[in-house]
mmCIF file with all atom_site columns, C-alpha atoms in Angstrom:
data_model
loop_
_atom_site.group_PDB
_atom_site.id
_atom_site.type_symbol
_atom_site.label_atom_id
_atom_site.label_alt_id
_atom_site.label_comp_id
_atom_site.label_asym_id
_atom_site.label_entity_id
_atom_site.label_seq_id
_atom_site.pdbx_PDB_ins_code
_atom_site.Cartn_x
_atom_site.Cartn_y
_atom_site.Cartn_z
_atom_site.occupancy
_atom_site.B_iso_or_equiv
_atom_site.pdbx_formal_charge
_atom_site.auth_seq_id
_atom_site.auth_comp_id
_atom_site.auth_asym_id
_atom_site.auth_atom_id
_atom_site.pdbx_PDB_model_num
ATOM 1   C CA . MET A 1 1   ? -37.887 -115.228 35.269 1.00 45.00 ? 1427 MET A CA 1
ATOM 2   C CA . GLU A 1 2   ? -39.549 -113.238 32.522 1.00 48.00 ? 1428 GLU A CA 1
ATOM 3   C CA . GLU A 1 3   ? -39.018 -109.487 32.371 1.00 55.00 ? 1429 GLU A CA 1
ATOM 4   C CA . PHE A 1 4   ? -41.990 -107.278 31.720 1.00 52.00 ? 1430 PHE A CA 1
ATOM 5   C CA . GLY A 1 5   ? -40.213 -104.010 31.010 1.00 57.00 ? 1431 GLY A CA 1
ATOM 6   C CA . PHE A 1 6   ? -41.420 -102.111 34.051 1.00 57.00 ? 1432 PHE A CA 1
ATOM 7   C CA . GLU A 1 7   ? -39.531 -98.910  34.674 1.00 60.00 ? 1433 GLU A CA 1
ATOM 8   C CA . SER A 1 8   ? -37.786 -98.440  37.960 1.00 68.00 ? 1434 SER A CA 1
ATOM 9   C CA . GLU A 1 9   ? -38.517 -95.382  40.123 1.00 69.00 ? 1435 GLU A CA 1
ATOM 10  C CA . GLU A 1 10  ? -35.106 -93.973  39.055 1.00 69.00 ? 1436 GLU A CA 1
ATOM 11  C CA . GLU A 1 11  ? -35.978 -94.350  35.370 1.00 72.00 ? 1437 GLU A CA 1
ATOM 12  C CA . THR A 1 12  ? -39.367 -92.691  35.905 1.00 71.00 ? 1438 THR A CA 1
ATOM 13  C CA . GLN A 1 13  ? -37.719 -89.801  37.748 1.00 71.00 ? 1439 GLN A CA 1
ATOM 14  C CA . ASP A 1 14  ? -35.108 -89.414  34.985 1.00 82.00 ? 1440 ASP A CA 1
ATOM 15  C CA . PHE A 1 15  ? -37.869 -89.317  32.359 1.00 80.00 ? 1441 PHE A CA 1
ATOM 16  C CA . SER A 1 16  ? -39.752 -86.726  34.390 1.00 82.00 ? 1442 SER A CA 1
ATOM 17  C CA . GLU A 1 17  ? -36.646 -84.582  34.773 1.00 87.00 ? 1443 GLU A CA 1
ATOM 18  C CA . ARG A 1 18  ? -35.918 -84.817  31.027 1.00 85.00 ? 1444 ARG A CA 1
ATOM 19  C CA . MET A 1 19  ? -39.490 -83.860  30.195 1.00 85.00 ? 1445 MET A CA 1
ATOM 20  C CA . THR A 1 20  ? -39.432 -80.898  32.605 1.00 89.00 ? 1446 THR A CA 1
ATOM 21  C CA . ARG A 1 21  ? -36.072 -79.686  31.250 1.00 92.00 ? 1447 ARG A CA 1
ATOM 22  C CA . ALA A 1 22  ? -37.272 -80.034  27.673 1.00 89.00 ? 1448 ALA A CA 1
ATOM 23  C CA . ALA A 1 23  ? -40.517 -78.130  28.382 1.00 89.00 ? 1449 ALA A CA 1
ATOM 24  C CA . PHE A 1 24  ? -38.698 -75.168  29.904 1.00 93.00 ? 1450 PHE A CA 1
ATOM 25  C CA . GLU A 1 25  ? -35.941 -75.149  27.307 1.00 94.00 ? 1451 GLU A CA 1
ATOM 26  C CA . ASN A 1 26  ? -38.297 -75.462  24.350 1.00 91.00 ? 1452 ASN A CA 1
ATOM 27  C CA . THR A 1 27  ? -40.629 -72.778  25.606 1.00 90.00 ? 1453 THR A CA 1
ATOM 28  C CA . TYR A 1 28  ? -37.632 -70.496  26.109 1.00 93.00 ? 1454 TYR A CA 1
ATOM 29  C CA . LEU A 1 29  ? -36.448 -71.127  22.534 1.00 92.00 ? 1455 LEU A CA 1
ATOM 30  C CA . ILE A 1 30  ? -39.874 -70.365  21.165 1.00 87.00 ? 1456 ILE A CA 1
ATOM 31  C CA . LEU A 1 31  ? -40.409 -67.199  23.230 1.00 86.00 ? 1457 LEU A CA 1
ATOM 32  C CA . THR A 1 32  ? -37.049 -65.846  22.165 1.00 90.00 ? 1458 THR A CA 1
ATOM 33  C CA . GLY A 1 33  ? -37.690 -66.638  18.512 1.00 87.00 ? 1459 GLY A CA 1
ATOM 34  C CA . ARG A 1 34  ? -34.837 -69.146  18.220 1.00 92.00 ? 1460 ARG A CA 1
ATOM 35  C CA . ALA A 1 35  ? -37.151 -72.024  17.235 1.00 88.00 ? 1461 ALA A CA 1
ATOM 36  C CA . THR A 1 36  ? -40.779 -72.849  16.397 1.00 85.00 ? 1462 THR A CA 1
ATOM 37  C CA . TYR A 1 37  ? -42.794 -75.711  17.744 1.00 82.00 ? 1463 TYR A CA 1
ATOM 38  C CA . GLU A 1 38  ? -43.280 -76.965  14.205 1.00 82.00 ? 1464 GLU A CA 1
ATOM 39  C CA . SER A 1 39  ? -39.517 -77.045  13.554 1.00 84.00 ? 1465 SER A CA 1
ATOM 40  C CA . MET A 1 40  ? -38.995 -79.005  16.819 1.00 83.00 ? 1466 MET A CA 1
ATOM 41  C CA . LEU A 1 41  ? -41.583 -81.599  15.820 1.00 79.00 ? 1467 LEU A CA 1
ATOM 42  C CA . GLU A 1 42  ? -40.093 -81.868  12.338 1.00 79.00 ? 1468 GLU A CA 1
ATOM 43  C CA . LYS A 1 43  ? -36.591 -82.438  13.710 1.00 77.00 ? 1469 LYS A CA 1
ATOM 44  C CA . GLN A 1 44  ? -37.833 -85.100  16.151 1.00 72.00 ? 1470 GLN A CA 1
ATOM 45  C CA . SER A 1 45  ? -39.912 -86.922  13.509 1.00 68.00 ? 1471 SER A CA 1
ATOM 46  C CA . MET A 1 46  ? -36.775 -87.472  11.469 1.00 64.00 ? 1472 MET A CA 1
ATOM 47  C CA . GLN A 1 47  ? -35.061 -89.281  14.349 1.00 60.00 ? 1473 GLN A CA 1
ATOM 48  C CA . LYS A 1 48  ? -35.266 -93.021  14.746 1.00 61.00 ? 1474 LYS A CA 1
ATOM 49  C CA . GLY A 1 49  ? -36.551 -94.262  18.086 1.00 58.00 ? 1475 GLY A CA 1
ATOM 50  C CA . SER A 1 50  ? -39.533 -94.799  20.263 1.00 55.00 ? 1476 SER A CA 1
ATOM 51  C CA . ILE A 1 51  ? -42.323 -92.422  21.190 1.00 53.00 ? 1477 ILE A CA 1
ATOM 52  C CA . ASP A 1 52  ? -40.208 -91.428  24.220 1.00 54.00 ? 1478 ASP A CA 1
ATOM 53  C CA . GLN A 1 53  ? -38.147 -89.259  21.911 1.00 55.00 ? 1479 GLN A CA 1
ATOM 54  C CA . TYR A 1 54  ? -41.030 -86.821  21.611 1.00 55.00 ? 1480 TYR A CA 1
ATOM 55  C CA . VAL A 1 55  ? -40.457 -85.705  25.185 1.00 58.00 ? 1481 VAL A CA 1
ATOM 56  C CA . ASN A 1 56  ? -37.904 -83.461  23.523 1.00 69.00 ? 1482 ASN A CA 1
ATOM 57  C CA . THR A 1 57  ? -40.750 -81.425  22.036 1.00 77.00 ? 1483 THR A CA 1
ATOM 58  C CA . SER A 1 58  ? -42.686 -80.772  25.252 1.00 80.00 ? 1484 SER A CA 1
ATOM 59  C CA . VAL A 1 59  ? -43.610 -77.135  25.985 1.00 81.00 ? 1485 VAL A CA 1
ATOM 60  C CA . LEU A 1 60  ? -45.306 -75.135  28.739 1.00 80.00 ? 1486 LEU A CA 1
ATOM 61  C CA . PHE A 1 61  ? -48.245 -74.010  26.650 1.00 73.00 ? 1487 PHE A CA 1
ATOM 62  C CA . ASN A 1 62  ? -50.876 -75.663  24.504 1.00 68.00 ? 1488 ASN A CA 1
ATOM 63  C CA . PRO A 1 63  ? -49.753 -75.622  20.843 1.00 67.00 ? 1489 PRO A CA 1
ATOM 64  C CA . MET A 1 64  ? -52.986 -77.309  19.825 1.00 65.00 ? 1490 MET A CA 1
ATOM 65  C CA . SER A 1 65  ? -55.120 -74.349  20.951 1.00 66.00 ? 1491 SER A CA 1
ATOM 66  C CA . LYS A 1 66  ? -57.305 -72.866  18.213 1.00 66.00 ? 1492 LYS A CA 1
ATOM 67  C CA . ASP A 1 67  ? -55.801 -69.421  18.677 1.00 62.00 ? 1493 ASP A CA 1
ATOM 68  C CA . TYR A 1 68  ? -52.182 -70.593  19.012 1.00 59.00 ? 1494 TYR A CA 1
ATOM 69  C CA . SER A 1 69  ? -49.689 -68.242  17.344 1.00 59.00 ? 1495 SER A CA 1
ATOM 70  C CA . PRO A 1 70  ? -46.083 -69.427  16.943 1.00 56.00 ? 1496 PRO A CA 1
ATOM 71  C CA . LYS A 1 71  ? -44.924 -65.813  17.355 1.00 55.00 ? 1497 LYS A CA 1
ATOM 72  C CA . PHE A 1 72  ? -46.780 -65.292  20.616 1.00 56.00 ? 1498 PHE A CA 1
ATOM 73  C CA . PRO A 1 73  ? -47.382 -68.678  22.292 1.00 54.00 ? 1499 PRO A CA 1
ATOM 74  C CA . HIS A 1 74  ? -47.420 -67.168  25.779 1.00 51.00 ? 1500 HIS A CA 1
ATOM 75  C CA . LEU A 1 75  ? -50.510 -65.132  24.877 1.00 52.00 ? 1501 LEU A CA 1
ATOM 76  C CA . HIS A 1 76  ? -52.477 -68.281  24.090 1.00 52.00 ? 1502 HIS A CA 1
ATOM 77  C CA . ASN A 1 77  ? -52.000 -70.194  27.261 1.00 55.00 ? 1503 ASN A CA 1
ATOM 78  C CA . GLU A 1 78  ? -54.344 -71.351  29.992 1.00 59.00 ? 1504 GLU A CA 1
ATOM 79  C CA . VAL A 1 79  ? -51.800 -69.947  32.449 1.00 63.00 ? 1505 VAL A CA 1
ATOM 80  C CA . ASP A 1 80  ? -51.381 -66.204  32.820 1.00 73.00 ? 1506 ASP A CA 1
ATOM 81  C CA . ARG A 1 81  ? -48.558 -64.810  30.666 1.00 76.00 ? 1507 ARG A CA 1
ATOM 82  C CA . ASN A 1 82  ? -46.714 -63.320  33.619 1.00 83.00 ? 1508 ASN A CA 1
ATOM 83  C CA . GLU A 1 83  ? -47.093 -66.497  35.680 1.00 85.00 ? 1509 GLU A CA 1
ATOM 84  C CA . LEU A 1 84  ? -45.639 -68.539  32.838 1.00 86.00 ? 1510 LEU A CA 1
ATOM 85  C CA . ILE A 1 85  ? -42.608 -66.257  32.464 1.00 90.00 ? 1511 ILE A CA 1
ATOM 86  C CA . ASP A 1 86  ? -42.146 -66.021  36.229 1.00 92.00 ? 1512 ASP A CA 1
ATOM 87  C CA . SER A 1 87  ? -42.097 -69.814  36.550 1.00 92.00 ? 1513 SER A CA 1
ATOM 88  C CA . MET A 1 88  ? -39.534 -69.950  33.741 1.00 94.00 ? 1514 MET A CA 1
ATOM 89  C CA . ILE A 1 89  ? -37.351 -67.316  35.433 1.00 96.00 ? 1515 ILE A CA 1
ATOM 90  C CA . GLU A 1 90  ? -37.573 -69.321  38.694 1.00 95.00 ? 1516 GLU A CA 1
ATOM 91  C CA . TYR A 1 91  ? -36.570 -72.523  36.915 1.00 96.00 ? 1517 TYR A CA 1
ATOM 92  C CA . PHE A 1 92  ? -33.629 -70.991  35.122 1.00 97.00 ? 1518 PHE A CA 1
ATOM 93  C CA . THR A 1 93  ? -32.499 -69.277  38.342 1.00 97.00 ? 1519 THR A CA 1
ATOM 94  C CA . GLU A 1 94  ? -32.412 -72.685  40.018 1.00 96.00 ? 1520 GLU A CA 1
ATOM 95  C CA . THR A 1 95  ? -30.349 -74.071  37.168 1.00 96.00 ? 1521 THR A CA 1
ATOM 96  C CA . GLU A 1 96  ? -28.102 -70.937  37.272 1.00 97.00 ? 1522 GLU A CA 1
ATOM 97  C CA . GLU A 1 97  ? -28.849 -69.874  33.703 1.00 97.00 ? 1523 GLU A CA 1
ATOM 98  C CA . TYR A 1 98  ? -28.952 -66.192  34.368 1.00 98.00 ? 1524 TYR A CA 1
ATOM 99  C CA . GLU A 1 99  ? -28.649 -65.044  30.753 1.00 98.00 ? 1525 GLU A CA 1
ATOM 100 C CA . LYS A 1 100 ? -31.944 -66.793  30.045 1.00 97.00 ? 1526 LYS A CA 1
ATOM 101 C CA . CYS A 1 101 ? -33.462 -65.121  33.059 1.00 97.00 ? 1527 CYS A CA 1
ATOM 102 C CA . ALA A 1 102 ? -32.411 -61.711  31.771 1.00 97.00 ? 1528 ALA A CA 1
ATOM 103 C CA . GLU A 1 103 ? -33.964 -62.337  28.372 1.00 96.00 ? 1529 GLU A CA 1
ATOM 104 C CA . LEU A 1 104 ? -37.194 -63.529  29.963 1.00 95.00 ? 1530 LEU A CA 1
ATOM 105 C CA . VAL A 1 105 ? -37.363 -60.443  32.183 1.00 96.00 ? 1531 VAL A CA 1
ATOM 106 C CA . GLU A 1 106 ? -37.031 -58.339  29.023 1.00 94.00 ? 1532 GLU A CA 1
ATOM 107 C CA . ILE A 1 107 ? -39.820 -60.317  27.296 1.00 90.00 ? 1533 ILE A CA 1
ATOM 108 C CA . LYS A 1 108 ? -41.992 -59.833  30.350 1.00 89.00 ? 1534 LYS A CA 1
ATOM 109 C CA . ARG A 1 109 ? -41.448 -56.053  30.294 1.00 90.00 ? 1535 ARG A CA 1
ATOM 110 C CA . ASN A 1 110 ? -42.501 -55.852  26.677 1.00 84.00 ? 1536 ASN A CA 1
#
């Protein structure tokens, strides 16, 4: 029987989890000044592989927005700044990454 390359439910769930993890992690790196969206794209474009590799550059804001600023991406988001940071704190609490939570609380205060 011929295979058509359909993904199983488990593969789809794994992809979704990787995309979610990447979005939270990348947004955290950008907000804390440890990376830029452009540097993430550049790094990924140098890697061999399928388009699936670009899941590693997903973020929680719109980097294509006209008023996007790499220094303050959370200010140029369709979601409220505090809501964005609160959702990140909640995510990192669930994954028990409390140092990241502390940094995000500090960013939110400022």
